[in-house]
Coordinates of N, CA and C in Angstrom, one line a residue:
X1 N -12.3 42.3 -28.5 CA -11.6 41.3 -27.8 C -11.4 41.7 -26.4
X2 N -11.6 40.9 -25.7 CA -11.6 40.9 -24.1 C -10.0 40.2 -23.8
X3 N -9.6 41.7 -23.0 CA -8.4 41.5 -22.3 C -8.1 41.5 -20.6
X4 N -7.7 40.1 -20.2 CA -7.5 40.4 -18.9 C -6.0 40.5 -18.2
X5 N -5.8 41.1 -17.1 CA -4.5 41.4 -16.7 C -4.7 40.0 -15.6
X6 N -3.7 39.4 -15.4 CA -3.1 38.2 -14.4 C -2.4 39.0 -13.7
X7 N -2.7 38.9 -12.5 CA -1.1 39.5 -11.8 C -0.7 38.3 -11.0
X8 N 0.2 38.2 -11.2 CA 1.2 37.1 -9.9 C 1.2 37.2 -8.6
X9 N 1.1 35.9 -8.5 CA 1.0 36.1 -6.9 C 2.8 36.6 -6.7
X10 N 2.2 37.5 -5.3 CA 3.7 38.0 -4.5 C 4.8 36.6 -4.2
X11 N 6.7 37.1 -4.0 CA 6.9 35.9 -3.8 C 7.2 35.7 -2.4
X12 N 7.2 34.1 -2.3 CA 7.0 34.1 -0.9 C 8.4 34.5 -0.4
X13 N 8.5 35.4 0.8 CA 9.8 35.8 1.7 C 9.9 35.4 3.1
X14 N 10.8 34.2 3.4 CA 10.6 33.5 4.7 C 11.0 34.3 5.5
X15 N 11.6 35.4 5.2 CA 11.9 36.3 6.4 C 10.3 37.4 6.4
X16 N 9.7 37.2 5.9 CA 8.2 38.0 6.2 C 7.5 37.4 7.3
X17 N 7.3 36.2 7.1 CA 6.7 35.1 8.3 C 6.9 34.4 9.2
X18 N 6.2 35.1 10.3 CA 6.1 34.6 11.8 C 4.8 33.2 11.8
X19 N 5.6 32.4 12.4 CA 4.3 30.9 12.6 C 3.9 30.9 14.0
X20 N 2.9 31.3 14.2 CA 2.1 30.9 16.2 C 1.3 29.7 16.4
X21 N 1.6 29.1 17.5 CA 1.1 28.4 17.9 C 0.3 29.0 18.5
X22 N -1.3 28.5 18.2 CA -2.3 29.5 19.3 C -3.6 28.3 19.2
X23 N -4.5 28.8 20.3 CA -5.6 28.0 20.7 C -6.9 28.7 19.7
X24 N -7.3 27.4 19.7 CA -8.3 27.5 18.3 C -8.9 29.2 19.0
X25 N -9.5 29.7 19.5 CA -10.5 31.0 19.8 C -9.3 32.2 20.0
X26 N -8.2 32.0 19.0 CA -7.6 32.9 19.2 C -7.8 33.9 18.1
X27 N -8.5 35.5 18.2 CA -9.0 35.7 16.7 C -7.7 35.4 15.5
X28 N -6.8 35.6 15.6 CA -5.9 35.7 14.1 C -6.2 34.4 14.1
X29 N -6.9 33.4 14.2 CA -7.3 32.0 13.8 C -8.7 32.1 13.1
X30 N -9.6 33.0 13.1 CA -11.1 33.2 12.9 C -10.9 33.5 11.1
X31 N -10.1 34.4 10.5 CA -10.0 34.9 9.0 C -9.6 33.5 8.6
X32 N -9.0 32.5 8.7 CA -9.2 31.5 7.8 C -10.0 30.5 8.1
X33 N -10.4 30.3 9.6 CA -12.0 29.3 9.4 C -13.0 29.9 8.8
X34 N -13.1 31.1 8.9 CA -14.2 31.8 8.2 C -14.4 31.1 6.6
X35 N -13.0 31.7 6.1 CA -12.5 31.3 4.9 C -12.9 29.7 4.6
X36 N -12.2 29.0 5.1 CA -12.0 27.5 5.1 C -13.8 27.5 4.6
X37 N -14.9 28.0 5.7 CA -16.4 27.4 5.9 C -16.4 27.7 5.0
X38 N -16.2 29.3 3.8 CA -17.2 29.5 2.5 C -16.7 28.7 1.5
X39 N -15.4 28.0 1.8 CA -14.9 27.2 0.5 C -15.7 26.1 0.6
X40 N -15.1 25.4 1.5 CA -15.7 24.0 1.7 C -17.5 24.3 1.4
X41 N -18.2 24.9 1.6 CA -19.8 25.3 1.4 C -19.6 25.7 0.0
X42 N -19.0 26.2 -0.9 CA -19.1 26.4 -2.3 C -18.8 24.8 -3.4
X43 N -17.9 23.9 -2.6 CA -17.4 22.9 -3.1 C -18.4 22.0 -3.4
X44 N -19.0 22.0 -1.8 CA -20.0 20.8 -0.9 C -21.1 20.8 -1.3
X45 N -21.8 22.3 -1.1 CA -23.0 22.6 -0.4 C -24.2 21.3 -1.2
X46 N -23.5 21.0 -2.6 CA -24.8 20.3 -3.1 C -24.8 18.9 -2.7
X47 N -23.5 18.3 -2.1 CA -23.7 17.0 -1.1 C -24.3 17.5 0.1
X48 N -23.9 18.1 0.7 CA -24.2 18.2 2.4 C -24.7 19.1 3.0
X49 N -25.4 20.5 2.3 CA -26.1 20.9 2.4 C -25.5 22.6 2.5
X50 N -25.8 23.6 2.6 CA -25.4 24.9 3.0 C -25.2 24.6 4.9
X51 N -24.1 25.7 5.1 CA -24.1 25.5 6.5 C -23.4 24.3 7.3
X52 N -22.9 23.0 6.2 CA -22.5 22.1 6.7 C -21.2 21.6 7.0
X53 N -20.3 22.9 6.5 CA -18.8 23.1 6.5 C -18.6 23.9 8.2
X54 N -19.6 24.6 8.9 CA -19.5 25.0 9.6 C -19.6 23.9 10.6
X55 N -20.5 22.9 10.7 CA -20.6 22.1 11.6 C -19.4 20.8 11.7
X56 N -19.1 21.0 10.6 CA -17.3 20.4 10.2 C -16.1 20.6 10.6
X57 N -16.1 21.6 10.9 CA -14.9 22.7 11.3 C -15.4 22.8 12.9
X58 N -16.5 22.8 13.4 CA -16.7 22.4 14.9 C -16.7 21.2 15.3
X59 N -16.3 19.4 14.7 CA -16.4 18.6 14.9 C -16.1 18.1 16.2
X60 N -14.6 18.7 15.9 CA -13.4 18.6 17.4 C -13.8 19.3 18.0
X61 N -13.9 18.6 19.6 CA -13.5 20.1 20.6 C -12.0 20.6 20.4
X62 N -12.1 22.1 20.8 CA -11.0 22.7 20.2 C -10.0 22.0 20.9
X63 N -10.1 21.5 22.1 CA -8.9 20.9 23.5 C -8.1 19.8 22.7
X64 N -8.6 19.2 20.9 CA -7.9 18.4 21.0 C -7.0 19.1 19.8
X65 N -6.3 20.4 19.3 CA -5.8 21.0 19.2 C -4.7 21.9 19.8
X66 N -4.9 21.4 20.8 CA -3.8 22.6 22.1 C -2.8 21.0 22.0
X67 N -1.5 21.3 22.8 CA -0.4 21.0 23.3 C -1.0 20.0 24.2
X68 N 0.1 19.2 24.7 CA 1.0 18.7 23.8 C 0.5 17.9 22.8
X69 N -0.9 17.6 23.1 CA -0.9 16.3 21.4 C -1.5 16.6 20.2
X70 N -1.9 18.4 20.7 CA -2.0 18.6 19.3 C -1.8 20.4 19.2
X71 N -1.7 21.0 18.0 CA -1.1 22.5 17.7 C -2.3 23.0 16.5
X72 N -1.9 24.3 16.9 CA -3.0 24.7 15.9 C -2.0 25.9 15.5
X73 N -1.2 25.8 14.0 CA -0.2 26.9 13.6 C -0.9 27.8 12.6
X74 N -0.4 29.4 12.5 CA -0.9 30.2 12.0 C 0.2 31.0 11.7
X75 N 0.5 30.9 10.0 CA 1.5 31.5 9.2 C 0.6 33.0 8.7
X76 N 1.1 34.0 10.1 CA 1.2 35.6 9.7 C 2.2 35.9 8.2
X77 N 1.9 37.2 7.8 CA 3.0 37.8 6.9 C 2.5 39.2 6.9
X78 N 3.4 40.2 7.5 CA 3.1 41.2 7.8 C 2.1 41.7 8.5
X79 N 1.6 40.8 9.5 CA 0.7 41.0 10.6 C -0.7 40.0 10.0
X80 N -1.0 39.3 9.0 CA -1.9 39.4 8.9 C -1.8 38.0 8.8
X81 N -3.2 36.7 8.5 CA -2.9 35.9 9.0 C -3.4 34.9 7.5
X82 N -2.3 34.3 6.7 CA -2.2 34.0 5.6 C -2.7 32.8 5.3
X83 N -2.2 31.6 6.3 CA -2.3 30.1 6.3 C -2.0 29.1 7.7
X84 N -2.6 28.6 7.3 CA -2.7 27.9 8.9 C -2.8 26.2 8.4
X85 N -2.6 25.5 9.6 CA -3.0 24.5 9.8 C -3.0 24.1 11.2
X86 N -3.4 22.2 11.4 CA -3.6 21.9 12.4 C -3.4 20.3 12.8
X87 N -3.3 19.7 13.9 CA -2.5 18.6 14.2 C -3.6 17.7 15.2
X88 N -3.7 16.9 15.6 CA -4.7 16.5 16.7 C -3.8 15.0 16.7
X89 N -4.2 14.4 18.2 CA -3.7 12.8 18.3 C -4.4 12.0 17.8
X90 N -4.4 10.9 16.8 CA -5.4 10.1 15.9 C -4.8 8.5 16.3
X91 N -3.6 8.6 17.1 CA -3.4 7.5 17.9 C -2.0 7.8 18.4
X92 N -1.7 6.3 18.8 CA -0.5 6.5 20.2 C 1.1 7.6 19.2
X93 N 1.3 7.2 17.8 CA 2.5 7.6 17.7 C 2.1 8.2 16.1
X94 N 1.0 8.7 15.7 CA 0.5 9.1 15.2 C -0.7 11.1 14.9
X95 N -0.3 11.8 14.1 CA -0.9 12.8 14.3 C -1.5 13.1 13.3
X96 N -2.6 13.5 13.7 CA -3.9 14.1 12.2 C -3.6 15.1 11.9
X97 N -3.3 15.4 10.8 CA -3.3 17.0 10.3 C -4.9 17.0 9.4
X98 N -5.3 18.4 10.0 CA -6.5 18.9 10.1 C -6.2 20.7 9.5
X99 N -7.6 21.3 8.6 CA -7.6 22.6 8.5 C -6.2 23.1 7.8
X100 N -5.6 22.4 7.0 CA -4.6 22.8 6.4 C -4.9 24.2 5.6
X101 N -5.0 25.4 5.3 CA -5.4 26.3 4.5 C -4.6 27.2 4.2
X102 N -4.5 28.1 3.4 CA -3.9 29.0 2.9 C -5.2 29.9 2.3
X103 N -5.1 31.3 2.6 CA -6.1 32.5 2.5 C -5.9 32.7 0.7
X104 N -7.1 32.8 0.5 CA -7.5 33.0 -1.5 C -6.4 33.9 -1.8
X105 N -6.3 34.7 -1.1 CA -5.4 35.6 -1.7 C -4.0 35.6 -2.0
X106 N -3.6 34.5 -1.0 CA -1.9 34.2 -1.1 C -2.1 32.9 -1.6
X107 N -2.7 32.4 -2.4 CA -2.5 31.1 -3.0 C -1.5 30.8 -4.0
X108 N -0.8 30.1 -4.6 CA 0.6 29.7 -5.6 C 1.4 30.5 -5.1
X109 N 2.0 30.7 -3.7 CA 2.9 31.2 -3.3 C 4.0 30.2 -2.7
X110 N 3.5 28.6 -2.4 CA 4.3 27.7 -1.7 C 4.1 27.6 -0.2
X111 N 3.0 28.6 0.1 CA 2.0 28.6 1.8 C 1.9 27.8 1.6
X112 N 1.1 26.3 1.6 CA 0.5 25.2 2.2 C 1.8 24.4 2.3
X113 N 2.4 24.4 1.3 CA 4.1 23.8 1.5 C 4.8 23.9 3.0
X114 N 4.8 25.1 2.7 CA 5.6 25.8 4.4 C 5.0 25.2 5.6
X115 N 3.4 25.9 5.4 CA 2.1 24.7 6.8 C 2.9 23.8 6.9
X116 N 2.8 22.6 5.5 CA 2.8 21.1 5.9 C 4.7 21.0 6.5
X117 N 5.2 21.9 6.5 CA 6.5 21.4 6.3 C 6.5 21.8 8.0
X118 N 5.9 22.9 8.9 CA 6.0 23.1 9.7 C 5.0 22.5 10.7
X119 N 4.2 22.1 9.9 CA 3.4 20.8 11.2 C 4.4 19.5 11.1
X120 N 4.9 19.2 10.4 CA 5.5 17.9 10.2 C 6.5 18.2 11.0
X121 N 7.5 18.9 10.9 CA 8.6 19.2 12.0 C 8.2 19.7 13.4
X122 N 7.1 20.0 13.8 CA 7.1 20.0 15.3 C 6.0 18.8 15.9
X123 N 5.2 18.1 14.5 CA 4.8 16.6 15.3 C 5.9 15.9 15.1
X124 N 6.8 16.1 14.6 CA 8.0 14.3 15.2 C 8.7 15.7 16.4
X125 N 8.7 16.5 16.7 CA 9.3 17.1 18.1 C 8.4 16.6 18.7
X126 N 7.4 16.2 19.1 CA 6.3 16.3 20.0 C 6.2 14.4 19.8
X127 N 7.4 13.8 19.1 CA 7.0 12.4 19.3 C 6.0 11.6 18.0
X128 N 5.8 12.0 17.6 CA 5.2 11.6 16.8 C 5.7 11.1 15.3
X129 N 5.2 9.7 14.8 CA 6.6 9.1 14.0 C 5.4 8.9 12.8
X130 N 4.2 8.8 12.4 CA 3.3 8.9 11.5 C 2.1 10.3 11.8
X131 N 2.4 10.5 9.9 CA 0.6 11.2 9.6 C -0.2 11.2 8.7
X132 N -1.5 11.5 9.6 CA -2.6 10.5 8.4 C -3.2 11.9 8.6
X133 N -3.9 12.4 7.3 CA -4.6 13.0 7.1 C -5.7 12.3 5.9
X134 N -7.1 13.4 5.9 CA -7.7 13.3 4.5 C -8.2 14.6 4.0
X135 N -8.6 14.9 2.6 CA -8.9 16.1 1.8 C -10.2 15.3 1.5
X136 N -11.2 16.0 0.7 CA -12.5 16.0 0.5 C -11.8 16.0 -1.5
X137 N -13.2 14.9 -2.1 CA -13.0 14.3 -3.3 C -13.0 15.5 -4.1
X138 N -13.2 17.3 -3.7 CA -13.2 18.1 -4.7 C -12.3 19.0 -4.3
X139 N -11.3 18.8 -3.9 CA -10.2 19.5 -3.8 C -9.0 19.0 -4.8
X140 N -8.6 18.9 -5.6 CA -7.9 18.5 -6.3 C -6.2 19.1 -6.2
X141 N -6.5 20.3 -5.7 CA -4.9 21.1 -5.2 C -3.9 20.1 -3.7
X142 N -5.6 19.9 -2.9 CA -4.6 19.3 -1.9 C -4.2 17.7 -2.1
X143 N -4.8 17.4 -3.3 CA -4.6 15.6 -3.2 C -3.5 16.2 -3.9
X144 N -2.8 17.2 -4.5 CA -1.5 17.2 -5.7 C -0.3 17.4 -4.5
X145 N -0.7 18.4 -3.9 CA -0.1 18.9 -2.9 C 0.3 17.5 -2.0
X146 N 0.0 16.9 -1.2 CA 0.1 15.9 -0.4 C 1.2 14.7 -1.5
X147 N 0.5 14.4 -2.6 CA 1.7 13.5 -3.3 C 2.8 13.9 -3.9
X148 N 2.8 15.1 -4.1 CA 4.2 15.7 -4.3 C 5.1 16.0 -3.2
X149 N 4.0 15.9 -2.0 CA 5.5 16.2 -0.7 C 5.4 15.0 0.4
X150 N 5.9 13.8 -0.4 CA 5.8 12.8 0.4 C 5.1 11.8 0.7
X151 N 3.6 12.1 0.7 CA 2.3 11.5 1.5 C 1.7 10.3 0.2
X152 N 1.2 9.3 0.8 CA 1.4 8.2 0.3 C -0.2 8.0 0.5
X153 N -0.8 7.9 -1.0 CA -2.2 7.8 -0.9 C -2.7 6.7 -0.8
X154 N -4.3 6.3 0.6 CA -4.8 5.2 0.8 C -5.5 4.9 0.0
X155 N -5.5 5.0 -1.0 CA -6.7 4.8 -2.1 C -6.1 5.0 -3.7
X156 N -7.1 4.2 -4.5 CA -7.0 4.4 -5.7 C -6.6 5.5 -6.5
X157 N -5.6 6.2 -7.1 CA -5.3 7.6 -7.6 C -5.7 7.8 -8.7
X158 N -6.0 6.5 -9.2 CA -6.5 7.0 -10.8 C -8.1 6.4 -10.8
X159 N -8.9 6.3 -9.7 CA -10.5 6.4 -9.4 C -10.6 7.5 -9.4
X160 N -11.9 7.8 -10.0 CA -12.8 9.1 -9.9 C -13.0 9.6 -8.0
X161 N -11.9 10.6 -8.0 CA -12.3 11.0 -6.8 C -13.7 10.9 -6.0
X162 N -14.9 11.3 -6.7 CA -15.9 11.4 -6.1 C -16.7 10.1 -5.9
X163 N -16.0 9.1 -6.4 CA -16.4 7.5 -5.7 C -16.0 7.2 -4.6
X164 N -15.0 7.9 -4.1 CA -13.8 7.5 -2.8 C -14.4 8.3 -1.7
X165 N -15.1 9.3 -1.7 CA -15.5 10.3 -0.1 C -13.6 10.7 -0.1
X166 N -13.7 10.9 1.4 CA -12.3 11.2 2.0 C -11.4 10.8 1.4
X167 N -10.6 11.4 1.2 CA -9.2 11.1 0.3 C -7.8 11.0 1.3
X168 N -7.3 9.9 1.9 CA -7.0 10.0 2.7 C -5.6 9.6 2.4
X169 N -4.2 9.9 3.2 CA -3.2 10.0 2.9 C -2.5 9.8 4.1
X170 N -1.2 9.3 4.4 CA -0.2 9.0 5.7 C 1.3 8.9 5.2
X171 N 2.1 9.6 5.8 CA 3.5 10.0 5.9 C 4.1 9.6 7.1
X172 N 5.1 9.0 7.0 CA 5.9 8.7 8.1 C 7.0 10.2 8.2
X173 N 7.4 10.1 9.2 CA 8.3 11.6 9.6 C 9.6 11.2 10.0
X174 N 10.9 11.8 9.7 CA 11.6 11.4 10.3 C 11.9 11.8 11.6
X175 N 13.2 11.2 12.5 CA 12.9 11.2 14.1 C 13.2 12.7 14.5
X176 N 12.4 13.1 15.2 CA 12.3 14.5 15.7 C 13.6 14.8 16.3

């Protein structure tokens, strides 16, 4: 009989984590695009080819991630750089959230929670009264994620994901 040991993830301690605002080519931003590219290319690769999460992740120029209309945050935890996300203007009173991630390692800790909870509180500071985001049809964590905190899906929930492409979702925020 084959025995395996589970260990639990660590719990999360809000006094461990520092959140920076930094410009995409800041390295403590590089360990989770890195990351982000081999997921999305393990999910993808047989739609869109190997290599094509990378050209994904460079869509934006980085400038529409900087201040003021848009942030690129990175949740450290003891120096190291755990989860991140990202914001861009997708119209006048509106913000995209983009690159939402959390590092393999810290996953079921309530990181992407925190992300979303801390892009959402500095886009209504920054004005902003709606957000639209989308997840990719084979992520299934972030489409649970997103309807459990709020976000209100544009699409059919009980279609086969993989008929729909982008899975796309919008939240209104309260006033900053």
């Amino acid at each position: 009989m084959n025995q395996r040991t589970i260990t639990a993830p660590a719990p999360l301690r809000l006094s461990a984590l520092a959140v920076l605002d930094l410009p995409m080519d800041d390295p403590r931003v590089r360990p989770l695009l890195d990351e982000l590219a081999v997921e999305y290319d393990s999910r993808y690769a047989d739609l869109f080819g190997r290599g094509a999460a990378a050209e994904e992740l460079n869509r934006y120029p980085a400038g529409e991630f900087a201040g003021p209309d848009g942030a690129l945050l990175i949740v450290q935890e003891n120096g190291a750089s755990v989860a991140g996300g990202a914001f861009r203007r997708h119209g006048p009173d509106t913000a995209e959230f983009k690159r939402i991630w959390t590092h393999s390692a810290h996953r079921r800790r309530g990181l992407a929670r925190f992300v979303l909870a801390e892009l959402e509180a500095l886009a209504a500071r920054r004005g902003y009264r709606t957000v639209y985001l989308t997840t990719g049809p084979r992520q299934p964590e972030a489409k649970h994620l997103y309807l459990n905190t709020g976000y209100e899906a544009q699409f059919d929930v009980s279609a086969d994901p993989e008929t729909i492409g982008p899975l796309a979702f919008t939240k209104t925020l309260p006033e900053g």
